[in-house]
Amino acid sequence: MIEINNLTFTYPTGTNALKELNLKINDGEKIGIIGQNGAGKTTLIKNLNGLLKPTKGSVIVNGVDTRNVQIADMSKTVGFVFQNPADQIFNPTIKGEIEFGLVQQGFKKNEIKHRTDSVLKNIKLYEKRNVHPSNLNYSERKLLTIASVLAMDPKIIIFDEPITGQDYKGKIAVEKIIHSLKDKTVIIISHDMEFIARMVDRIIVMCDGRIIADDSKIKIFQNNKALCTAFVEPPEALKISKKLGLKPCLTIEECIEEAKKVFK
Amino acid sequence: MPRTILISYIERDSLIHKLNPLTKLTALICVIILAFILGPVNNLILFALILPLSYISKLTWDVFKPIRYLLIIFAILFSIQGLFYPFRLTPLYTIPFTNIIIWKEGIIYAAEISARLLVMMVYGFLFVLTTHPGDLVNALRKLKMPYKVGYIVLSTLHVIPSIQMQVETIIDAQKSRGLDVSGNIIKRLRAYVPLLGPLFIGSVQQAVERTMALEARAFSADCEKTSFRQTVFRKRDRNIIIATVIISVTVGVLSWIY
Ligand SMILES: Nc1ncnc2c1ncn2[C@@H]1O[C@H](COP(=O)(O)OP(=O)(O)O)[C@@H](O)[C@H]1O
Ligand SMILES: [Mg+2]
């Protein structure tokens, strides 16, 4: 469980990126964070794994105050997939990239091998395991960075804009992986509302360093005031279902099902 | 948590900021030459002069924080030169129960180099922090420097903070996966080694892309370029240049003689 109390964060440049946030995230929740560029989303999630420490207030992850631990220790509980794969791939082979975090945590050799092989098969890069990561295309690199976090099996996984810049196939692959994380707490930042609608249950809307709305996705997408303030458009499916006078739907599939029932 | 302080121009309303970039460049070159002529003690005096200068520039202390990385180089310099300096004659200290000797000449040599580096670094910093890159290029062009040379200067100044930011992101990514960067200096240095790969690859990729972006926006167009920033060469610039050169030559010659 994550508990954020009165979290305020100010960068040394003086930018007040987070202002008195309060938030509680339960185990196993699937959460989306949306809001304009510069709203403070990345700053918020960097506070969740201790990369940034609160200027004021506190962040408690599974009972541990982030101010009292090293990030190296936090990495066992909180996995973090950064936005740009180029910044987080730094090993000479794909296999080595996956092993990195496990080696840092001092796992036994055969446990490392077992986990590495299993995640590599999962992202279909097992055959390429000995090549240099620069041979991968953008979506394969993204998958590799996700896999390297999954291998460490953290309870909480954070994705910063996981499908930004991905082609369709890459998007689907990322979706499939995130969907498979049933028993984990998943936090996703994204500007793609269709994606958010498919992946999460609860949405947090941020604007100018504050949380302006925090509710179930269906309520958030109907909260015009919050969406407007954050300059967000709800998913197309919601607009269509409303125009057709159906019950509000968030995905095209749901919308079709509803339409079939109503219009026969 | 201290985040990186970017080594780039800081806007302030100060006398030093308002000087012509060429004045500051001349002074910087004088200081660098002096740093090579002077011995370690005099270099430390030269180093101390940064205090009033940065006060005049209205800069705060933390802008000089990146200098602390020099300490690593100093530590290496002192240990290698102290033990293996080729012209060693006088033992300074023998480590008890071993026959490892630290040599006086080596330590003096290391002190000389360290003091020089220190002086060059802080004055180089002061120059970069108080000179707008655009003004520098503009002033260089008035000296009939080719436009491309100006751009090289400009992009170097621009690349330093962007590399710093990239380093920060990469370190964040590594820490998030359990890399421990606390502990003694050797452990920390080793932790930073994996950083070089992505940093280097990223920089080359960026350079290639920047070249294309420049070309696509008529960088090589064969005509007179417009320039927005105006630099003026005032009387006080002339006076400061003359004074700096005279003082430097005098100090240089004096310390050469004695
Ligand atoms: N390293 C940094 N140093 C100073 N200011 C920063 C830094 N990173 C982000 N900011 C500022 O903090 C604010 C929030 O940024 P960020 O959390 O990245 O927003 P988002 O992820 O929602 O786009 C912005 O105003 C941004 O300019
Ligand atoms: Mg962001």
XYZ file of C-alpha atoms and ligand atoms in Angstrom:
550
model
C 0.000 0.000 0.000
C 1.171 3.517 -0.787
C 0.238 6.422 1.438
C 1.046 9.960 0.467
C 0.530 12.622 3.099
C 0.719 16.324 2.314
C 3.431 15.705 -0.244
C 5.087 18.871 -1.488
C 8.041 18.747 -3.832
C 10.169 21.664 -4.959
C 13.062 21.297 -7.414
C 16.289 23.120 -6.534
C 15.507 25.500 -9.393
C 12.549 26.667 -7.323
C 9.841 24.974 -9.421
C 7.084 23.906 -7.083
C 6.164 20.700 -8.926
C 3.871 19.080 -6.320
C 1.650 20.930 -3.886
C 0.267 19.243 -0.768
C -0.834 15.980 -2.354
C -2.772 13.370 -0.423
C -3.281 9.961 -1.941
C -3.782 6.365 -0.939
C -3.159 3.448 -3.284
C -4.173 -0.058 -2.249
C -2.454 -3.288 -3.209
C -3.425 -4.604 -6.612
C -5.027 -1.381 -7.830
C -4.668 -0.361 -11.468
C -4.240 3.385 -11.625
C -3.875 5.888 -14.440
C -2.366 9.329 -13.973
C -3.345 11.897 -16.579
C -2.761 15.603 -17.062
C -0.973 18.096 -19.282
C 2.772 18.157 -19.795
C 4.360 19.789 -16.768
C 1.456 18.876 -14.473
C 3.849 17.015 -12.170
C 3.059 13.390 -13.068
C 6.657 12.279 -13.468
C 7.686 14.130 -10.327
C 4.934 12.354 -8.400
C 5.955 8.857 -9.482
C 9.636 9.562 -8.885
C 8.615 10.292 -5.310
C 7.030 6.850 -5.080
C 10.277 4.912 -5.432
C 12.504 7.360 -3.603
C 14.309 8.786 -6.635
C 13.051 12.080 -5.288
C 12.418 12.630 -1.592
C 9.589 14.850 -0.356
C 10.419 18.470 0.352
C 7.534 18.406 2.825
C 5.120 15.660 3.861
C 5.789 11.965 3.476
C 5.506 8.965 1.164
C 5.009 5.601 2.859
C 5.362 2.502 0.681
C 4.344 -0.770 2.347
C 4.930 0.807 5.739
C 8.360 2.186 4.845
C 8.998 5.917 4.708
C 10.944 6.655 1.494
C 13.038 9.203 3.355
C 14.595 6.443 5.455
C 15.728 4.038 2.735
C 18.115 3.857 -0.194
C 16.609 3.648 -3.679
C 18.530 0.403 -4.095
C 16.335 -1.119 -1.380
C 13.159 0.462 -2.713
C 13.818 -1.159 -6.080
C 12.792 -4.504 -4.599
C 9.276 -3.234 -3.992
C 8.796 -0.601 -6.658
C 9.704 -1.188 -10.308
C 9.987 1.801 -12.570
C 9.839 1.762 -16.365
C 11.155 5.083 -17.650
C 9.791 6.822 -20.687
C 12.828 6.683 -22.944
C 14.336 3.198 -23.402
C 17.638 4.730 -24.529
C 18.276 6.011 -21.015
C 17.859 2.724 -19.254
C 19.553 0.139 -21.430
C 23.205 0.021 -20.472
C 24.388 -3.544 -20.739
C 26.241 -5.085 -23.674
C 23.740 -7.912 -24.197
C 19.997 -8.301 -23.926
C 20.425 -11.075 -21.399
C 22.822 -8.915 -19.353
C 20.270 -6.137 -19.334
C 17.687 -8.383 -17.687
C 20.216 -9.839 -15.266
C 21.436 -6.415 -14.086
C 18.782 -5.767 -11.446
C 18.864 -9.368 -10.235
C 22.643 -9.259 -9.834
C 22.342 -5.992 -7.889
C 19.959 -7.717 -5.512
C 22.251 -10.696 -5.087
C 20.018 -13.519 -6.299
C 21.454 -17.045 -6.698
C 22.846 -17.843 -10.146
C 20.269 -20.421 -11.176
C 17.424 -18.239 -9.918
C 18.780 -15.430 -12.128
C 19.001 -17.743 -15.122
C 15.524 -19.084 -14.544
C 13.944 -15.636 -14.252
C 15.905 -14.185 -17.155
C 14.973 -17.002 -19.534
C 11.359 -16.844 -18.534
C 10.897 -13.093 -19.108
C 12.912 -13.234 -22.329
C 10.585 -15.921 -23.679
C 7.649 -13.832 -22.554
C 8.755 -10.851 -24.674
C 9.926 -13.149 -27.506
C 13.550 -12.044 -27.372
C 14.967 -15.322 -26.080
C 16.589 -16.157 -29.430
C 18.294 -12.780 -29.533
C 19.489 -12.930 -25.926
C 23.192 -12.629 -26.740
C 23.058 -9.713 -29.149
C 23.730 -6.063 -28.351
C 20.542 -4.150 -27.474
C 21.292 -1.554 -30.167
C 20.146 -4.185 -32.684
C 16.590 -3.938 -31.393
C 13.930 -1.652 -32.786
C 12.156 0.907 -30.627
C 9.289 -1.286 -29.476
C 11.568 -4.237 -28.756
C 13.730 -1.942 -26.631
C 10.689 -0.789 -24.742
C 9.724 -4.409 -24.107
C 13.241 -5.127 -22.944
C 13.098 -2.322 -20.388
C 9.733 -3.571 -19.160
C 11.033 -7.137 -18.955
C 14.095 -6.031 -17.008
C 11.783 -4.593 -14.377
C 9.392 -7.568 -14.386
C 12.295 -9.936 -13.788
C 12.798 -8.339 -10.386
C 9.194 -9.152 -9.530
C 8.351 -5.951 -7.620
C 4.900 -5.597 -6.031
C 4.352 -2.164 -7.511
C 5.167 -1.313 -11.122
C 5.157 2.210 -12.505
C 5.057 3.011 -16.219
C 5.894 6.522 -17.415
C 4.210 7.008 -20.806
C 4.717 3.385 -21.903
C 3.160 3.672 -25.368
C 4.330 7.139 -26.365
C 6.074 6.772 -29.712
C 5.115 3.106 -30.142
C 3.673 1.669 -33.327
C 0.483 -0.382 -33.245
C 2.230 -3.702 -32.748
C 4.373 -2.287 -29.970
C 1.307 -0.856 -28.260
C -0.477 -4.203 -28.343
C 2.572 -5.972 -26.927
C 2.844 -3.493 -24.054
C -0.896 -3.800 -23.375
C -0.661 -7.562 -23.228
C 2.128 -7.448 -20.678
C 0.422 -4.878 -18.468
C -2.800 -6.884 -18.624
C -0.958 -9.948 -17.359
C 0.093 -8.136 -14.154
C -3.093 -9.169 -12.355
C -1.853 -9.293 -8.764
C 0.429 -6.255 -8.949
C -0.202 -2.622 -8.216
C 0.138 -0.879 -11.571
C 0.490 2.869 -12.063
C 0.460 4.213 -15.617
C 1.037 7.706 -16.933
C -0.342 8.226 -20.414
C -1.846 10.814 -22.737
C -3.748 8.135 -24.668
C -7.218 8.029 -23.120
C -8.293 4.943 -25.080
C -5.280 3.140 -23.643
C -5.981 4.400 -20.121
C -9.616 3.341 -20.454
C -8.560 -0.206 -21.344
C -5.781 -0.584 -18.780
C -6.891 0.944 -15.485
C -9.825 1.141 -13.083
C -9.055 4.336 -11.239
C -7.831 7.633 -12.660
C -5.989 10.500 -11.023
C -6.150 13.822 -12.844
C -3.301 16.230 -12.200
C -3.025 19.890 -13.009
C -0.347 22.349 -11.968
C 1.100 20.190 -9.193
C -2.245 19.247 -7.657
C -4.647 16.334 -7.877
C -7.858 17.854 -9.208
C -9.835 14.619 -9.436
C -9.406 11.023 -8.277
C -12.143 8.512 -9.001
C -13.216 5.439 -10.971
C -12.509 5.796 -14.686
C -16.170 5.995 -15.684
C -16.771 8.861 -13.250
C -13.625 10.710 -14.299
C -14.431 10.546 -18.001
C -17.832 12.046 -17.266
C -16.383 14.764 -15.049
C -16.275 17.481 -17.698
C -14.939 20.105 -15.362
C -11.849 18.080 -14.421
C -11.235 16.968 -18.015
C -11.522 20.541 -19.204
C -9.115 21.892 -16.604
C -6.602 19.212 -17.533
C -7.236 19.654 -21.289
C -8.161 15.993 -21.744
C -10.652 14.541 -24.220
C -12.620 11.481 -23.044
C -12.382 8.289 -25.166
C -14.323 8.340 -28.445
C -16.409 5.377 -27.297
C -17.883 7.447 -24.483
C -18.904 10.235 -26.847
C -20.441 7.733 -29.296
C -22.360 5.861 -26.626
C -23.722 9.129 -25.255
C -24.794 10.373 -28.699
C -26.551 7.061 -29.326
C -28.266 7.307 -25.960
C -26.621 4.113 -24.704
C -25.286 3.536 -21.215
C -21.824 5.129 -20.991
C -19.109 2.882 -22.475
C -15.364 3.491 -22.433
C -14.177 1.087 -25.131
C -15.409 0.453 -28.653
C -15.972 -3.232 -27.827
C -18.256 -2.348 -24.911
C -20.045 0.161 -27.106
C -20.714 -2.456 -29.797
C -22.026 -4.918 -27.197
C -24.372 -2.267 -25.791
C -25.554 -1.254 -29.243
C -26.271 -4.887 -30.163
C -28.398 -5.287 -27.032
C -30.361 -2.082 -27.559
C -30.794 -1.967 -31.336
C -31.002 -5.760 -32.023
C 18.093 15.794 -2.318
C 20.686 17.735 -4.318
C 20.073 17.452 -8.038
C 22.671 18.359 -10.637
C 23.439 22.024 -11.060
C 23.569 22.759 -14.750
C 26.736 24.321 -16.102
C 25.193 26.949 -18.305
C 24.590 30.682 -18.512
C 22.800 32.159 -15.499
C 20.987 35.420 -16.103
C 22.029 38.097 -13.600
C 22.285 41.851 -13.712
C 25.957 42.310 -12.879
C 28.983 44.179 -14.129
C 30.682 40.956 -15.203
C 27.626 39.779 -17.123
C 27.559 43.074 -19.003
C 31.179 42.965 -20.130
C 31.888 42.149 -23.734
C 32.457 38.377 -24.139
C 35.826 39.093 -25.739
C 36.933 40.954 -22.625
C 36.077 37.950 -20.512
C 37.656 35.590 -23.018
C 40.897 37.571 -22.980
C 40.920 37.544 -19.185
C 40.233 33.793 -19.176
C 43.132 33.157 -21.548
C 45.415 35.306 -19.357
C 44.386 33.341 -16.274
C 44.994 30.008 -17.997
C 48.455 31.075 -19.141
C 49.214 32.362 -15.630
C 48.038 29.070 -14.147
C 50.793 27.344 -16.110
C 53.471 29.809 -15.109
C 52.654 30.115 -11.404
C 53.571 27.621 -8.711
C 50.980 25.885 -6.522
C 50.921 28.529 -3.762
C 50.462 31.441 -6.149
C 47.860 29.446 -8.030
C 45.903 29.093 -4.813
C 45.985 32.869 -4.412
C 44.718 33.163 -7.986
C 42.039 30.638 -7.095
C 40.973 32.687 -4.064
C 40.346 35.673 -6.345
C 37.300 33.808 -7.617
C 35.555 34.780 -4.370
C 35.261 38.529 -5.026
C 34.666 37.911 -8.730
C 31.724 35.593 -8.201
C 30.379 37.996 -5.576
C 30.445 40.764 -8.173
C 28.739 38.394 -10.634
C 25.938 37.800 -8.097
C 26.404 34.034 -8.313
C 25.673 31.802 -5.342
C 28.089 29.220 -4.059
C 26.325 26.102 -5.180
C 27.021 26.919 -8.835
C 30.590 25.801 -8.166
C 29.508 22.472 -6.737
C 30.376 20.413 -9.856
C 34.016 21.249 -9.041
C 33.885 18.562 -6.371
C 34.314 15.937 -9.064
C 37.849 17.294 -9.468
C 38.585 15.799 -6.049
C 38.497 12.344 -7.637
C 41.127 13.416 -10.151
C 43.199 14.980 -7.370
C 43.074 11.786 -5.338
C 44.297 9.771 -8.312
C 46.988 12.359 -9.139
C 48.355 12.459 -5.620
C 48.461 8.716 -5.167
C 50.029 7.925 -8.539
C 52.544 10.784 -8.538
C 53.333 10.348 -4.841
C 54.279 6.700 -5.395
C 55.652 6.543 -8.928
C 56.913 10.025 -9.900
C 59.863 9.273 -12.254
C 62.265 11.880 -10.820
C 61.796 10.864 -7.186
C 64.715 11.616 -4.856
C 63.506 12.562 -1.369
C 61.345 10.168 0.631
C 58.630 12.077 2.450
C 56.960 9.282 4.376
C 57.275 5.533 4.598
C 54.067 3.672 5.282
C 54.707 1.727 8.536
C 55.478 -2.034 8.249
C 55.807 -1.812 4.454
C 58.458 -0.486 2.136
C 56.020 1.732 0.303
C 57.488 5.222 0.108
C 55.696 8.439 -0.704
C 58.046 10.811 -2.533
C 58.265 14.525 -1.930
C 58.838 15.441 -5.599
C 55.781 13.484 -6.646
C 53.578 15.229 -4.130
C 54.862 18.645 -5.215
C 54.259 17.767 -8.843
C 50.725 16.582 -8.089
C 50.066 19.776 -6.122
C 51.225 21.867 -9.084
C 48.945 20.123 -11.529
C 46.000 20.110 -9.140
C 46.268 23.816 -8.437
C 46.434 24.515 -12.175
C 43.381 22.396 -12.893
C 41.483 24.037 -10.072
C 42.212 27.544 -11.335
C 41.339 26.694 -14.931
C 38.120 24.993 -13.893
C 36.718 27.740 -11.700
C 37.556 30.537 -14.117
C 36.220 28.504 -17.031
C 33.055 28.100 -14.994
C 32.811 31.779 -14.228
C 33.147 32.501 -17.932
C 30.455 30.034 -18.996
C 28.058 31.056 -16.232
C 28.296 34.774 -16.950
C 28.471 34.792 -20.761
C 25.418 34.242 -22.929
C 26.451 31.757 -25.650
C 24.719 33.892 -28.282
C 26.735 36.936 -27.275
C 29.954 34.969 -27.414
C 29.235 33.759 -30.937
C 28.184 37.223 -31.956
C 31.386 38.744 -30.621
C 33.511 36.060 -32.273
C 31.816 36.740 -35.582
C 32.671 40.399 -35.324
C 36.271 39.193 -35.325
C 35.510 37.617 -38.730
C 35.370 34.145 -37.242
C 33.502 31.799 -39.647
C 29.877 31.178 -38.709
C 30.474 27.443 -38.388
C 33.208 27.928 -35.808
C 30.777 30.071 -33.851
C 28.245 27.291 -34.014
C 30.750 24.751 -32.719
C 31.360 26.971 -29.691
C 27.640 27.480 -29.209
C 26.739 23.818 -29.476
C 29.513 22.778 -27.108
C 28.131 25.155 -24.511
C 24.689 23.791 -25.190
C 25.713 20.153 -25.031
C 27.249 20.351 -21.546
C 23.973 20.890 -19.655
C 22.118 18.468 -21.904
C 24.695 15.753 -21.148
C 24.362 16.565 -17.457
C 20.604 16.075 -17.665
C 21.068 12.831 -19.550
C 23.520 11.564 -16.941
C 20.940 12.308 -14.296
C 18.232 10.352 -16.117
C 20.501 7.367 -16.704
C 21.609 7.305 -13.068
C 17.964 7.466 -12.012
C 17.205 4.462 -14.220
C 20.120 2.500 -12.801
C 19.256 3.348 -9.216
C 15.673 2.264 -9.805
C 16.978 -1.139 -10.685
C 18.949 -1.504 -7.513
C 22.307 -0.005 -8.400
C 23.874 1.122 -5.143
C 25.814 4.345 -5.621
C 26.541 4.953 -1.965
C 29.700 3.856 -0.158
C 33.365 4.596 -0.681
C 34.777 6.403 -3.673
C 36.018 3.292 -5.512
C 32.611 1.652 -5.207
C 30.954 4.802 -6.488
C 33.309 5.168 -9.434
C 32.705 1.571 -10.431
C 28.983 2.155 -10.229
C 29.279 4.960 -12.752
C 31.071 2.866 -15.385
C 27.906 1.369 -16.952
C 26.767 4.928 -17.508
C 29.304 5.573 -20.238
C 27.734 3.230 -22.794
C 24.277 4.788 -23.103
C 25.738 8.264 -22.662
C 28.149 7.855 -25.549
C 25.675 6.136 -27.861
C 23.014 8.720 -27.001
C 25.363 11.623 -27.690
C 26.414 10.291 -31.082
C 22.804 9.645 -32.049
C 21.867 13.160 -30.992
C 24.762 14.657 -32.931
C 23.707 12.847 -36.101
C 20.134 13.994 -35.692
C 21.129 17.552 -34.889
C 23.227 17.717 -38.069
C 20.256 16.732 -40.166
C 17.945 19.120 -38.351
C 20.412 21.941 -38.961
C 20.777 21.158 -42.638
C 17.027 20.932 -43.028
C 16.810 24.474 -41.707
C 19.351 26.018 -44.069
C 22.372 25.995 -41.801
C 24.813 25.844 -44.729
C 23.009 28.516 -46.760
C 25.668 30.655 -48.370
C 24.687 34.136 -47.278
C 25.112 36.741 -44.562
C 23.352 35.524 -41.394
C 21.111 37.716 -39.291
C 21.986 38.114 -35.667
C 19.623 39.178 -32.920
C 21.869 39.636 -29.952
C 23.992 42.742 -30.038
C 27.270 42.989 -28.230
C 28.926 46.323 -27.607
C 32.572 46.939 -26.948
C 32.691 49.764 -24.433
C 35.551 51.868 -23.217
C 35.637 49.923 -19.949
C 36.098 46.707 -21.938
C 39.182 48.181 -23.525
C 40.487 49.356 -20.175
C 39.885 46.013 -18.494
C 41.616 44.138 -21.319
C 44.651 46.433 -21.139
C 44.776 46.201 -17.333
C 44.397 42.399 -17.311
C 47.132 41.908 -19.890
C 49.531 44.280 -18.126
C 48.912 42.733 -14.698
C 49.213 39.197 -16.064
C 52.446 39.901 -17.927
C 53.920 41.597 -14.839
C 52.898 38.786 -12.501
C 54.053 36.185 -15.011
C 57.436 37.792 -15.555
C 57.967 38.383 -11.819
C 57.227 34.798 -10.884
C 59.389 33.647 -13.767
C 62.331 35.653 -12.440
C 62.003 34.659 -8.790
N 14.913 18.060 -13.012
C 14.101 19.132 -12.930
N 14.569 20.310 -12.466
C 13.748 21.383 -12.371
N 12.456 21.399 -12.704
C 11.927 20.267 -13.181
C 12.712 19.069 -13.330
N 11.913 18.087 -13.835
C 10.690 18.654 -13.985
N 10.694 19.956 -13.600
C 9.534 20.881 -13.592
O 8.545 20.368 -12.719
C 7.260 20.503 -13.280
C 6.577 19.152 -13.369
O 7.288 18.359 -14.308
P 6.976 16.836 -14.590
O 6.771 16.138 -13.294
O 8.040 16.319 -15.490
O 5.581 16.928 -15.361
P 4.846 15.845 -16.296
O 5.516 14.526 -16.132
O 3.437 15.863 -15.794
O 4.937 16.362 -17.692
C 7.433 21.181 -14.618
O 7.173 22.551 -14.444
C 8.878 20.942 -14.962
O 9.398 22.007 -15.724
Mg 6.487 13.287 -17.623
